[in-house]
PDB file of C-alpha atoms (C1' of nucleotides) in Angstrom:
ATOM      1  CA  MET A  22     -14.988  63.805  64.360  1.00 59.00           C
ATOM      2  CA  ARG A  23     -17.744  61.852  66.069  1.00 60.00           C
ATOM      3  CA  LYS A  24     -17.396  58.120  66.154  1.00 62.00           C
ATOM      4  CA  SER A  25     -21.012  57.695  65.079  1.00 71.00           C
ATOM      5  CA  ASP A  26     -20.060  59.042  61.660  1.00 92.00           C
ATOM      6  CA  ARG A  27     -17.509  56.316  61.282  1.00 97.00           C
ATOM      7  CA  THR A  28     -19.494  53.285  62.389  1.00 98.00           C
ATOM      8  CA  ALA A  29     -22.634  51.559  61.233  1.00 98.00           C
ATOM      9  CA  ARG A  30     -24.674  48.469  62.058  1.00 98.00           C
ATOM     10  CA  PHE A  31     -26.403  46.429  59.392  1.00 98.00           C
ATOM     11  CA  GLN A  32     -29.093  44.050  60.614  1.00 98.00           C
ATOM     12  CA  VAL A  33     -28.589  40.682  58.933  1.00 98.00           C
ATOM     13  CA  GLU A  34     -29.678  37.107  59.410  1.00 94.00           C
ATOM     14  CA  SER A  35     -27.627  34.167  58.243  1.00 96.00           C
ATOM     15  CA  TYR A  36     -24.568  36.089  57.108  1.00 98.00           C
ATOM     16  CA  ASP A  37     -21.234  34.285  57.482  1.00 98.00           C
ATOM     17  CA  LEU A  38     -18.722  37.117  57.224  1.00 98.00           C
ATOM     18  CA  GLU A  39     -15.712  34.819  57.369  1.00 97.00           C
ATOM     19  CA  ALA A  40     -16.910  32.503  54.613  1.00 98.00           C
ATOM     20  CA  THR A  41     -18.049  35.406  52.483  1.00 98.00           C
ATOM     21  CA  LEU A  42     -14.845  37.429  52.685  1.00 98.00           C
ATOM     22  CA  ASN A  43     -12.557  34.405  52.550  1.00 97.00           C
ATOM     23  CA  SER A  44     -14.072  32.194  49.858  1.00 97.00           C
ATOM     24  CA  GLY A  45     -11.982  33.284  46.907  1.00 97.00           C
ATOM     25  CA  GLN A  46     -14.409  35.811  45.459  1.00 98.00           C
ATOM     26  CA  ALA A  47     -12.488  38.841  46.792  1.00 98.00           C
ATOM     27  CA  PHE A  48      -8.785  38.877  47.505  1.00 98.00           C
ATOM     28  CA  ARG A  49      -8.010  41.873  49.678  1.00 98.00           C
ATOM     29  CA  TRP A  50      -9.735  41.130  53.001  1.00 98.00           C
ATOM     30  CA  GLU A  51      -7.467  40.323  55.925  1.00 97.00           C
ATOM     31  CA  LYS A  52      -8.390  39.011  59.316  1.00 96.00           C
ATOM     32  CA  PHE A  53      -7.099  40.569  62.512  1.00 95.00           C
ATOM     33  CA  GLU A  54      -8.344  38.706  65.555  1.00 94.00           C
ATOM     34  CA  THR A  55     -12.117  38.747  65.046  1.00 95.00           C
ATOM     35  CA  ASN A  56     -12.168  41.666  62.620  1.00 97.00           C
ATOM     36  CA  TRP A  57     -11.893  41.799  58.857  1.00 98.00           C
ATOM     37  CA  GLU A  58     -10.143  44.749  57.243  1.00 98.00           C
ATOM     38  CA  GLY A  59     -10.370  45.654  53.590  1.00 98.00           C
ATOM     39  CA  ILE A  60     -10.877  48.439  51.076  1.00 98.00           C
ATOM     40  CA  VAL A  61     -14.186  49.195  49.404  1.00 98.00           C
ATOM     41  CA  LYS A  62     -14.570  52.092  46.990  1.00 96.00           C
ATOM     42  CA  ARG A  63     -11.503  54.005  48.141  1.00 97.00           C
ATOM     43  CA  ARG A  64     -12.374  53.541  51.814  1.00 98.00           C
ATOM     44  CA  TRP A  65     -10.661  51.412  54.420  1.00 98.00           C
ATOM     45  CA  VAL A  66     -13.251  49.358  56.295  1.00 98.00           C
ATOM     46  CA  LYS A  67     -13.169  47.180  59.397  1.00 98.00           C
ATOM     47  CA  LEU A  68     -15.969  44.644  59.728  1.00 98.00           C
ATOM     48  CA  SER A  69     -17.007  42.497  62.667  1.00 98.00           C
ATOM     49  CA  ARG A  70     -20.023  40.520  63.812  1.00 97.00           C
ATOM     50  CA  ASP A  71     -22.545  41.281  66.511  1.00 97.00           C
ATOM     51  CA  PRO A  72     -25.515  39.040  67.183  1.00 96.00           C
ATOM     52  CA  GLY A  73     -27.884  39.752  64.304  1.00 96.00           C
ATOM     53  CA  ALA A  74     -25.751  42.486  62.772  1.00 98.00           C
ATOM     54  CA  ILE A  75     -22.583  43.357  60.915  1.00 98.00           C
ATOM     55  CA  VAL A  76     -20.630  46.224  62.457  1.00 98.00           C
ATOM     56  CA  ALA A  77     -18.637  48.461  60.145  1.00 98.00           C
ATOM     57  CA  GLU A  78     -16.014  51.031  60.990  1.00 98.00           C
ATOM     58  CA  THR A  79     -14.212  53.410  58.647  1.00 98.00           C
ATOM     59  CA  ALA A  80     -11.264  55.768  59.039  1.00 97.00           C
ATOM     60  CA  ASP A  81     -13.106  58.899  57.929  1.00 96.00           C
ATOM     61  CA  SER A  82     -16.665  60.025  58.498  1.00 96.00           C
ATOM     62  CA  VAL A  83     -19.285  58.559  56.208  1.00 96.00           C
ATOM     63  CA  PRO A  84     -22.489  60.446  55.395  1.00 94.00           C
ATOM     64  CA  ASP A  85     -24.159  57.554  53.577  1.00 96.00           C
ATOM     65  CA  TRP A  86     -23.565  53.796  53.896  1.00 98.00           C
ATOM     66  CA  ASP A  87     -25.312  52.614  50.738  1.00 98.00           C
ATOM     67  CA  TRP A  88     -21.991  51.820  49.066  1.00 98.00           C
ATOM     68  CA  LEU A  89     -21.147  49.286  51.764  1.00 98.00           C
ATOM     69  CA  LYS A  90     -24.642  47.843  52.034  1.00 98.00           C
ATOM     70  CA  ASP A  91     -24.540  47.274  48.304  1.00 98.00           C
ATOM     71  CA  TYR A  92     -21.079  45.705  48.419  1.00 98.00           C
ATOM     72  CA  LEU A  93     -22.052  43.312  51.207  1.00 98.00           C
ATOM     73  CA  GLN A  94     -25.526  42.704  49.740  1.00 98.00           C
ATOM     74  CA  VAL A  95     -26.959  42.838  53.245  1.00 98.00           C
ATOM     75  CA  GLU A  96     -30.490  43.433  52.010  1.00 97.00           C
ATOM     76  CA  LEU A  97     -30.594  40.456  49.674  1.00 97.00           C
ATOM     77  CA  PRO A  98     -33.064  37.839  50.965  1.00 97.00           C
ATOM     78  CA  ILE A  99     -30.797  34.824  50.884  1.00 97.00           C
ATOM     79  CA  GLU A 100     -33.629  32.423  51.670  1.00 97.00           C
ATOM     80  CA  ASN A 101     -35.112  33.179  48.248  1.00 98.00           C
ATOM     81  CA  VAL A 102     -31.795  32.318  46.645  1.00 98.00           C
ATOM     82  CA  ILE A 103     -31.401  29.048  48.502  1.00 98.00           C
ATOM     83  CA  GLY A 104     -35.061  28.287  47.977  1.00 98.00           C
ATOM     84  CA  SER A 105     -34.589  28.538  44.235  1.00 98.00           C
ATOM     85  CA  PHE A 106     -31.933  25.802  44.183  1.00 98.00           C
ATOM     86  CA  PRO A 107     -32.671  22.343  42.861  1.00 98.00           C
ATOM     87  CA  ASP A 108     -33.111  19.817  45.641  1.00 97.00           C
ATOM     88  CA  ASP A 109     -30.090  17.602  45.224  1.00 97.00           C
ATOM     89  CA  GLU A 110     -27.771  15.926  47.696  1.00 98.00           C
ATOM     90  CA  ALA A 111     -24.571  17.731  46.685  1.00 98.00           C
ATOM     91  CA  LEU A 112     -25.998  21.215  46.883  1.00 98.00           C
ATOM     92  CA  ARG A 113     -27.762  20.480  50.180  1.00 98.00           C
ATOM     93  CA  THR A 114     -24.416  19.414  51.632  1.00 98.00           C
ATOM     94  CA  ALA A 115     -22.592  22.435  50.282  1.00 98.00           C
ATOM     95  CA  VAL A 116     -25.195  24.911  51.535  1.00 98.00           C
ATOM     96  CA  SER A 117     -25.371  23.321  54.981  1.00 98.00           C
ATOM     97  CA  ALA A 118     -21.570  23.558  55.263  1.00 97.00           C
ATOM     98  CA  PHE A 119     -21.744  27.380  55.048  1.00 98.00           C
ATOM     99  CA  PRO A 120     -25.396  28.438  55.101  1.00 98.00           C
ATOM    100  CA  GLY A 121     -24.437  32.089  55.630  1.00 98.00           C
ATOM    101  CA  LEU A 122     -22.139  32.340  52.634  1.00 98.00           C
ATOM    102  CA  ARG A 123     -23.042  35.323  50.439  1.00 98.00           C
ATOM    103  CA  LEU A 124     -21.917  36.860  47.177  1.00 98.00           C
ATOM    104  CA  LEU A 125     -20.377  40.320  47.280  1.00 98.00           C
ATOM    105  CA  ARG A 126     -21.085  43.016  44.692  1.00 98.00           C
ATOM    106  CA  GLN A 127     -17.582  44.102  43.778  1.00 98.00           C
ATOM    107  CA  ASP A 128     -16.186  46.859  41.628  1.00 98.00           C
ATOM    108  CA  PRO A 129     -16.114  45.540  38.049  1.00 98.00           C
ATOM    109  CA  TRP A 130     -12.643  46.815  37.197  1.00 98.00           C
ATOM    110  CA  GLU A 131     -11.044  45.490  40.366  1.00 98.00           C
ATOM    111  CA  CYS A 132     -12.816  42.207  39.793  1.00 98.00           C
ATOM    112  CA  LEU A 133     -11.704  41.998  36.163  1.00 98.00           C
ATOM    113  CA  ALA A 134      -8.096  42.846  36.950  1.00 98.00           C
ATOM    114  CA  SER A 135      -7.981  40.517  39.944  1.00 98.00           C
ATOM    115  CA  PHE A 136      -9.242  37.531  38.013  1.00 98.00           C
ATOM    116  CA  ILE A 137      -6.835  38.173  35.138  1.00 98.00           C
ATOM    117  CA  LEU A 138      -4.164  37.781  37.792  1.00 98.00           C
ATOM    118  CA  SER A 139      -5.819  34.642  39.151  1.00 98.00           C
ATOM    119  CA  SER A 140      -5.121  32.423  36.171  1.00 98.00           C
ATOM    120  CA  ASN A 141      -2.975  29.411  37.017  1.00 98.00           C
ATOM    121  CA  LYS A 142      -2.240  30.743  40.513  1.00 98.00           C
ATOM    122  CA  ARG A 143      -3.136  29.652  44.009  1.00 97.00           C
ATOM    123  CA  ILE A 144      -5.397  31.969  45.976  1.00 97.00           C
ATOM    124  CA  VAL A 145      -2.601  32.769  48.444  1.00 97.00           C
ATOM    125  CA  GLN A 146      -0.386  33.933  45.604  1.00 97.00           C
ATOM    126  CA  ILE A 147      -3.156  35.885  43.914  1.00 98.00           C
ATOM    127  CA  ARG A 148      -3.517  37.805  47.158  1.00 98.00           C
ATOM    128  CA  GLN A 149       0.210  38.498  47.291  1.00 98.00           C
ATOM    129  CA  ILE A 150       0.299  39.801  43.728  1.00 98.00           C
ATOM    130  CA  ILE A 151      -2.693  42.058  44.297  1.00 98.00           C
ATOM    131  CA  ARG A 152      -1.231  43.364  47.557  1.00 98.00           C
ATOM    132  CA  ALA A 153       1.988  44.293  45.758  1.00 98.00           C
ATOM    133  CA  LEU A 154       0.049  45.868  42.896  1.00 98.00           C
ATOM    134  CA  CYS A 155      -2.031  48.066  45.197  1.00 98.00           C
ATOM    135  CA  ARG A 156       0.928  49.086  47.324  1.00 98.00           C
ATOM    136  CA  ARG A 157       2.877  50.145  44.285  1.00 98.00           C
ATOM    137  CA  PHE A 158       0.241  51.677  42.016  1.00 98.00           C
ATOM    138  CA  GLY A 159      -2.708  52.377  44.284  1.00 98.00           C
ATOM    139  CA  GLU A 160      -3.260  55.581  46.257  1.00 98.00           C
ATOM    140  CA  GLY A 161      -2.643  55.675  49.980  1.00 98.00           C
ATOM    141  CA  ILE A 162      -5.805  56.238  52.012  1.00 98.00           C
ATOM    142  CA  PRO A 163      -6.458  56.676  55.749  1.00 98.00           C
ATOM    143  CA  SER A 164      -6.749  53.481  57.750  1.00 97.00           C
ATOM    144  CA  GLY A 165      -7.672  52.716  61.328  1.00 93.00           C
ATOM    145  CA  ALA A 166      -5.272  53.082  64.220  1.00 87.00           C
ATOM    146  CA  GLY A 167      -2.879  50.181  64.419  1.00 85.00           C
ATOM    147  CA  SER A 168      -3.546  49.015  60.881  1.00 87.00           C
ATOM    148  CA  PRO A 169      -0.894  48.850  58.209  1.00 86.00           C
ATOM    149  CA  GLY A 170      -1.170  51.388  55.382  1.00 91.00           C
ATOM    150  CA  ALA A 171      -4.182  51.082  53.117  1.00 97.00           C
ATOM    151  CA  TYR A 172      -4.170  51.551  49.362  1.00 98.00           C
ATOM    152  CA  THR A 173      -6.851  51.806  46.719  1.00 98.00           C
ATOM    153  CA  PHE A 174      -6.958  49.287  43.927  1.00 98.00           C
ATOM    154  CA  PRO A 175      -5.163  51.050  41.049  1.00 98.00           C
ATOM    155  CA  SER A 176      -7.465  52.457  38.378  1.00 98.00           C
ATOM    156  CA  ALA A 177      -7.410  51.234  34.800  1.00 98.00           C
ATOM    157  CA  ALA A 178      -5.989  54.596  33.755  1.00 98.00           C
ATOM    158  CA  ARG A 179      -3.131  54.241  36.224  1.00 98.00           C
ATOM    159  CA  LEU A 180      -2.234  50.745  35.073  1.00 98.00           C
ATOM    160  CA  ALA A 181      -2.584  51.719  31.420  1.00 98.00           C
ATOM    161  CA  GLU A 182       0.309  54.135  31.846  1.00 98.00           C
ATOM    162  CA  THR A 183       2.616  51.618  33.479  1.00 98.00           C
ATOM    163  CA  SER A 184       5.036  49.457  31.542  1.00 98.00           C
ATOM    164  CA  GLU A 185       4.768  45.703  31.377  1.00 97.00           C
ATOM    165  CA  GLY A 186       8.126  45.521  33.155  1.00 97.00           C
ATOM    166  CA  GLU A 187       6.854  47.576  36.102  1.00 98.00           C
ATOM    167  CA  LEU A 188       3.860  45.286  36.430  1.00 98.00           C
ATOM    168  CA  ARG A 189       6.116  42.242  36.347  1.00 98.00           C
ATOM    169  CA  GLU A 190       7.879  43.590  39.412  1.00 98.00           C
ATOM    170  CA  CYS A 191       4.666  42.698  41.252  1.00 98.00           C
ATOM    171  CA  LYS A 192       5.469  39.043  40.396  1.00 98.00           C
ATOM    172  CA  MET A 193       2.553  38.532  38.046  1.00 98.00           C
ATOM    173  CA  GLY A 194       4.684  37.013  35.300  1.00 98.00           C
ATOM    174  CA  PHE A 195       3.065  36.519  31.907  1.00 98.00           C
ATOM    175  CA  ARG A 196      -0.202  38.006  33.189  1.00 98.00           C
ATOM    176  CA  ALA A 197       1.368  41.487  33.045  1.00 98.00           C
ATOM    177  CA  ARG A 198       0.710  41.850  29.340  1.00 98.00           C
ATOM    178  CA  TYR A 199      -2.930  40.830  29.739  1.00 98.00           C
ATOM    179  CA  LEU A 200      -3.466  43.188  32.665  1.00 98.00           C
ATOM    180  CA  ARG A 201      -1.919  46.123  30.859  1.00 98.00           C
ATOM    181  CA  GLU A 202      -3.894  45.484  27.695  1.00 98.00           C
ATOM    182  CA  ALA A 203      -7.138  45.169  29.674  1.00 98.00           C
ATOM    183  CA  ALA A 204      -6.324  48.405  31.507  1.00 98.00           C
ATOM    184  CA  CYS A 205      -5.820  50.187  28.173  1.00 98.00           C
ATOM    185  CA  LEU A 206      -9.136  48.913  26.798  1.00 98.00           C
ATOM    186  CA  VAL A 207     -11.025  50.054  29.895  1.00 98.00           C
ATOM    187  CA  ALA A 208      -9.187  53.360  30.278  1.00 98.00           C
ATOM    188  CA  THR A 209      -9.945  54.318  26.669  1.00 98.00           C
ATOM    189  CA  SER A 210     -13.582  53.185  27.040  1.00 98.00           C
ATOM    190  CA  LYS A 211     -13.216  50.633  24.273  1.00 98.00           C
ATOM    191  CA  ILE A 212     -14.679  48.391  26.939  1.00 98.00           C
ATOM    192  CA  ASP A 213     -17.285  50.089  29.150  1.00 98.00           C
ATOM    193  CA  LEU A 214     -17.771  47.750  32.081  1.00 98.00           C
ATOM    194  CA  ASP A 215     -20.767  49.568  33.564  1.00 98.00           C
ATOM    195  CA  SER A 216     -22.662  49.460  30.292  1.00 98.00           C
ATOM    196  CA  LEU A 217     -22.282  45.682  30.216  1.00 98.00           C
ATOM    197  CA  ARG A 218     -24.886  45.502  32.983  1.00 98.00           C
ATOM    198  CA  ARG A 219     -27.546  46.515  30.486  1.00 98.00           C
ATOM    199  CA  LEU A 220     -26.751  43.643  28.135  1.00 98.00           C
ATOM    200  CA  THR A 221     -27.853  40.061  28.490  1.00 98.00           C
ATOM    201  CA  CYS A 222     -25.476  37.809  30.369  1.00 98.00           C
ATOM    202  CA  GLU A 223     -24.494  36.084  27.134  1.00 97.00           C
ATOM    203  CA  GLU A 224     -23.834  39.372  25.316  1.00 97.00           C
ATOM    204  CA  ALA A 225     -21.774  40.720  28.186  1.00 98.00           C
ATOM    205  CA  ARG A 226     -19.759  37.509  28.304  1.00 98.00           C
ATOM    206  CA  CYS A 227     -18.913  37.836  24.607  1.00 97.00           C
ATOM    207  CA  GLN A 228     -17.740  41.413  25.152  1.00 98.00           C
ATOM    208  CA  LEU A 229     -15.536  40.411  28.067  1.00 98.00           C
ATOM    209  CA  MET A 230     -14.002  37.536  26.134  1.00 98.00           C
ATOM    210  CA  THR A 231     -12.712  39.939  23.486  1.00 98.00           C
ATOM    211  CA  ILE A 232     -10.228  41.136  26.123  1.00 98.00           C
ATOM    212  CA  PRO A 233      -6.929  39.264  25.875  1.00 97.00           C
ATOM    213  CA  GLY A 234      -6.358  37.038  28.892  1.00 98.00           C
ATOM    214  CA  ILE A 235     -10.088  36.662  29.536  1.00 98.00           C
ATOM    215  CA  GLY A 236     -11.687  33.372  28.587  1.00 98.00           C
ATOM    216  CA  CYS A 237     -14.920  31.766  29.619  1.00 97.00           C
ATOM    217  CA  LYS A 238     -14.044  31.219  33.284  1.00 98.00           C
ATOM    218  CA  ILE A 239     -12.709  34.680  34.073  1.00 98.00           C
ATOM    219  CA  ALA A 240     -15.538  36.286  32.116  1.00 98.00           C
ATOM    220  CA  ASP A 241     -18.034  34.384  34.261  1.00 98.00           C
ATOM    221  CA  CYS A 242     -16.270  35.559  37.429  1.00 98.00           C
ATOM    222  CA  VAL A 243     -16.574  39.184  36.316  1.00 98.00           C
ATOM    223  CA  LEU A 244     -20.205  38.685  35.339  1.00 98.00           C
ATOM    224  CA  LEU A 245     -21.024  37.116  38.702  1.00 98.00           C
ATOM    225  CA  PHE A 246     -18.854  38.959  41.225  1.00 98.00           C
ATOM    226  CA  GLY A 247     -18.621  42.348  39.512  1.00 98.00           C
ATOM    227  CA  LEU A 248     -21.641  42.861  37.297  1.00 98.00           C
ATOM    228  CA  GLY A 249     -24.395  41.130  39.248  1.00 98.00           C
ATOM    229  CA  PHE A 250     -25.323  38.421  36.745  1.00 98.00           C
ATOM    230  CA  ASN A 251     -26.482  35.825  39.259  1.00 98.00           C
ATOM    231  CA  GLU A 252     -26.883  33.123  36.629  1.00 98.00           C
ATOM    232  CA  ALA A 253     -23.195  33.193  35.641  1.00 98.00           C
ATOM    233  CA  PHE A 254     -21.501  29.940  36.675  1.00 98.00           C
ATOM    234  CA  PRO A 255     -17.688  30.055  36.612  1.00 98.00           C
ATOM    235  CA  ILE A 256     -16.214  26.588  36.096  1.00 97.00           C
ATOM    236  CA  ASP A 257     -12.668  26.397  37.408  1.00 97.00           C
ATOM    237  CA  VAL A 258     -10.709  23.229  38.165  1.00 96.00           C
ATOM    238  CA  TRP A 259     -12.381  22.784  41.553  1.00 96.00           C
ATOM    239  CA  ILE A 260     -15.887  23.112  40.185  1.00 97.00           C
ATOM    240  CA  MET A 261     -15.017  20.984  37.166  1.00 96.00           C
ATOM    241  CA  LYS A 262     -13.783  18.101  39.310  1.00 94.00           C
ATOM    242  CA  GLY A 263     -16.582  18.667  41.815  1.00 96.00           C
ATOM    243  CA  LEU A 264     -19.349  18.520  39.225  1.00 96.00           C
ATOM    244  CA  ARG A 265     -17.915  15.353  37.713  1.00 95.00           C
ATOM    245  CA  GLU A 266     -17.673  13.733  41.118  1.00 95.00           C
ATOM    246  CA  LEU A 267     -20.950  14.881  42.627  1.00 96.00           C
ATOM    247  CA  TYR A 268     -23.228  14.768  39.605  1.00 97.00           C
ATOM    248  CA  PHE A 269     -21.592  12.335  37.138  1.00 95.00           C
ATOM    249  CA  LYS A 270     -20.071   9.583  39.322  1.00 94.00           C
ATOM    250  CA  ASN A 271     -16.563  10.713  38.326  1.00 92.00           C
ATOM    251  CA  ARG A 272     -17.137  10.070  34.647  1.00 92.00           C
ATOM    252  CA  PRO A 273     -14.760  12.148  32.476  1.00 90.00           C
ATOM    253  CA  VAL A 274     -17.530  14.418  31.269  1.00 93.00           C
ATOM    254  CA  PRO A 275     -16.275  16.963  28.708  1.00 93.00           C
ATOM    255  CA  MET A 276     -16.240  20.622  29.652  1.00 93.00           C
ATOM    256  CA  LYS A 277     -18.948  21.560  27.175  1.00 93.00           C
ATOM    257  CA  GLU A 278     -21.338  19.068  28.691  1.00 95.00           C
ATOM    258  CA  LEU A 279     -20.585  20.371  32.193  1.00 96.00           C
ATOM    259  CA  ARG A 280     -21.444  23.902  31.110  1.00 96.00           C
ATOM    260  CA  GLU A 281     -24.725  22.760  29.602  1.00 96.00           C
ATOM    261  CA  PHE A 282     -25.553  20.826  32.747  1.00 97.00           C
ATOM    262  CA  ALA A 283     -24.799  23.783  35.009  1.00 97.00           C
ATOM    263  CA  THR A 284     -26.876  26.145  32.877  1.00 95.00           C
ATOM    264  CA  GLY A 285     -29.852  23.823  32.938  1.00 96.00           C
ATOM    265  CA  HIS A 286     -29.637  22.476  36.468  1.00 98.00           C
ATOM    266  CA  PHE A 287     -28.924  25.274  38.927  1.00 98.00           C
ATOM    267  CA  GLY A 288     -31.481  27.896  37.948  1.00 98.00           C
ATOM    268  CA  GLU A 289     -31.553  31.687  38.062  1.00 98.00           C
ATOM    269  CA  PHE A 290     -29.111  31.897  40.988  1.00 98.00           C
ATOM    270  CA  ALA A 291     -26.640  29.391  39.575  1.00 98.00           C
ATOM    271  CA  GLY A 292     -23.755  31.642  40.525  1.00 98.00           C
ATOM    272  CA  TYR A 293     -24.647  31.393  44.197  1.00 98.00           C
ATOM    273  CA  ALA A 294     -24.848  27.619  43.878  1.00 98.00           C
ATOM    274  CA  GLN A 295     -21.406  27.714  42.327  1.00 98.00           C
ATOM    275  CA  GLN A 296     -20.016  29.657  45.286  1.00 98.00           C
ATOM    276  CA  TYR A 297     -21.510  27.272  47.848  1.00 98.00           C
ATOM    277  CA  LEU A 298     -20.072  24.324  45.946  1.00 98.00           C
ATOM    278  CA  PHE A 299     -16.704  25.986  45.455  1.00 98.00           C
ATOM    279  CA  HIS A 300     -16.233  26.868  49.104  1.00 98.00           C
ATOM    280  CA  TYR A 301     -17.455  23.469  50.235  1.00 97.00           C
ATOM    281  CA  LEU A 302     -15.111  21.675  47.832  1.00 97.00           C
ATOM    282  CA  ARG A 303     -12.143  23.766  48.881  1.00 96.00           C
ATOM    283  CA  THR A 304     -12.653  23.388  52.608  1.00 96.00           C
ATOM    284  CA  ARG A 305     -13.977  19.825  53.012  1.00 92.00           C
ATOM    285  CA  THR A 306     -10.672  18.005  52.463  1.00 68.00           C
ATOM    286  CA  ALA A 307      -8.497  20.596  54.173  1.00 54.00           C
ATOM    287  CA  ASP A 308      -8.101  18.458  57.299  1.00 41.00           C
ATOM    288  CA  THR A 309      -7.381  15.166  55.602  1.00 36.00           C
ATOM    289  CA  ALA A 310      -5.159  16.799  52.974  1.00 35.00           C
ATOM    290  CA  SER A 311      -2.923  18.502  55.511  1.00 32.00           C
ATOM    291  CA  SER A 312      -2.730  15.428  57.728  1.00 32.00           C
ATOM    292  CA  THR A 313      -1.801  13.147  54.834  1.00 32.00           C
ATOM    293  CA  ASN A 314       0.803  15.633  53.643  1.00 34.00           C
ATOM    294  CA  SER A 315       2.323  16.093  57.065  1.00 32.00           C
ATOM    295  CA  ALA A 316       2.490  12.318  57.480  1.00 30.00           C
ATOM    296  CA  ARG A 317       5.026  12.176  54.656  1.00 21.00           C
TER     297      ARG A 317
ATOM    298  C1'  DC B   6      14.612  17.963  42.657  1.00 92.52           C
ATOM    299  C1'  DT B   7       9.494  17.814  40.590  1.00 92.52           C
ATOM    300  C1'  DC B   8       4.796  19.152  40.523  1.00 92.52           C
ATOM    301  C1'  DC B   9       1.133  22.300  40.247  1.00 92.52           C
ATOM    302  C1'  DA B  10      -1.749  26.426  40.826  1.00 92.52           C
ATOM    303  C1'  DG B  11     -10.115  30.022  40.711  1.00 92.52           C
ATOM    304  C1'  DG B  12      -6.648  29.607  32.776  1.00 92.52           C
ATOM    305  C1'  DC B  13      -5.680  31.280  28.470  1.00 92.52           C
ATOM    306  C1'  DG B  14      -3.850  31.533  23.722  1.00 92.52           C
ATOM    307  C1'  DC B  15      -2.022  29.215  20.184  1.00 92.52           C
ATOM    308  C1'  DC B  16      -0.619  25.386  17.664  1.00 92.52           C
ATOM    309  C1'  DT B  17      -1.542  20.671  16.280  1.00 92.52           C
ATOM    310  C1'  DT B  18      -4.631  16.931  14.539  1.00 92.52           C
TER     311       DT B  18
ATOM    312  C1'  DA C   9     -13.913  21.342  16.647  1.00 92.52           C
ATOM    313  C1'  DA C  10     -11.245  19.195  20.094  1.00 92.52           C
ATOM    314  C1'  DG C  11      -6.847  18.257  22.482  1.00 92.52           C
ATOM    315  C1'  DG C  12      -2.111  19.408  24.030  1.00 92.52           C
ATOM    316  C1'  DC C  13       1.400  22.584  25.460  1.00 92.52           C
ATOM    317  C1'  DG C  14       3.930  26.716  27.130  1.00 92.52           C
ATOM    318  C1'  DC C  15       3.683  30.319  30.164  1.00 92.52           C
ATOM    319  C1'  DA C  16       6.196  33.267  35.144  1.00 92.52           C
ATOM    320  C1'  DT C  17       6.467  32.517  39.739  1.00 92.52           C
ATOM    321  C1'  DG C  18       6.576  30.426  44.195  1.00 92.52           C
ATOM    322  C1'  DG C  19       5.225  27.035  47.613  1.00 92.52           C
ATOM    323  C1'  DA C  20       4.736  22.127  48.902  1.00 92.52           C
TER     324       DA C  20
END
DNA sequence: CTCCAGGCGCCTT
DNA sequence: AAGGCGCATGGA
């Protein structure tokens, strides 16, 4: 097998691979030295940066790289996105913290299942649960030399035939029932995730929220990260506190009002704005937080 | 030990 | 309609 069939270069400007793969939108990427290893569409992938390009390497030969270009959104003109943002102090700060942060276009089912598992969990633990889930119920696939075994994300059909008890062995606790029920709905096509793309964002959100364990926030994550609705604006605890602080002088603004503000303020790429704010909020106090904790 | 985590569902007012 | 509480599990 020729190496050229297993590697590709994507020309990109302003693409922060680290921030993009490690900003809580996807949970399976792991860093080894300067490389990032993950699984996209049943393929193990190793990514690294060259000046002006992203370098990709797979375990098997690849005739066509569109699947990865789509996942990474390398052809999206990010300057149009940032240019569409309202000109306010908070967003300027957040964007300048990670100007190369991008949104990935993930598989809708993996995204849906992952964010069901995210509820009331820290990102580190979400990653652990998903790792255990894939190892146990995913399919083994070839990985690069020196890498630990790679597994696909288990299909809805596969998880639909597992018991709640088996899922709980992956330490997901009460989320097991939600995950199994969601898997059954998707596996039986009672929910057709791909067809949701053809609906309006609002219609698709309503469909998603009929799934047990999926409320407004998780639905918005699926809309944004999995289905390509760039206007979806997930409001988690970080964004909730951040919006109150940055836009409302820490007034205890009710959730409903925050949602209306976000919808009106951030524009057609509100979801990108959300990701810049989220990553900025989560990383800005990391230094002071750890130093104050360690000073205990 | 207690507290809390990329929330949600359900039960009170 | 809005607010409060329990939920599994593990790390700080």
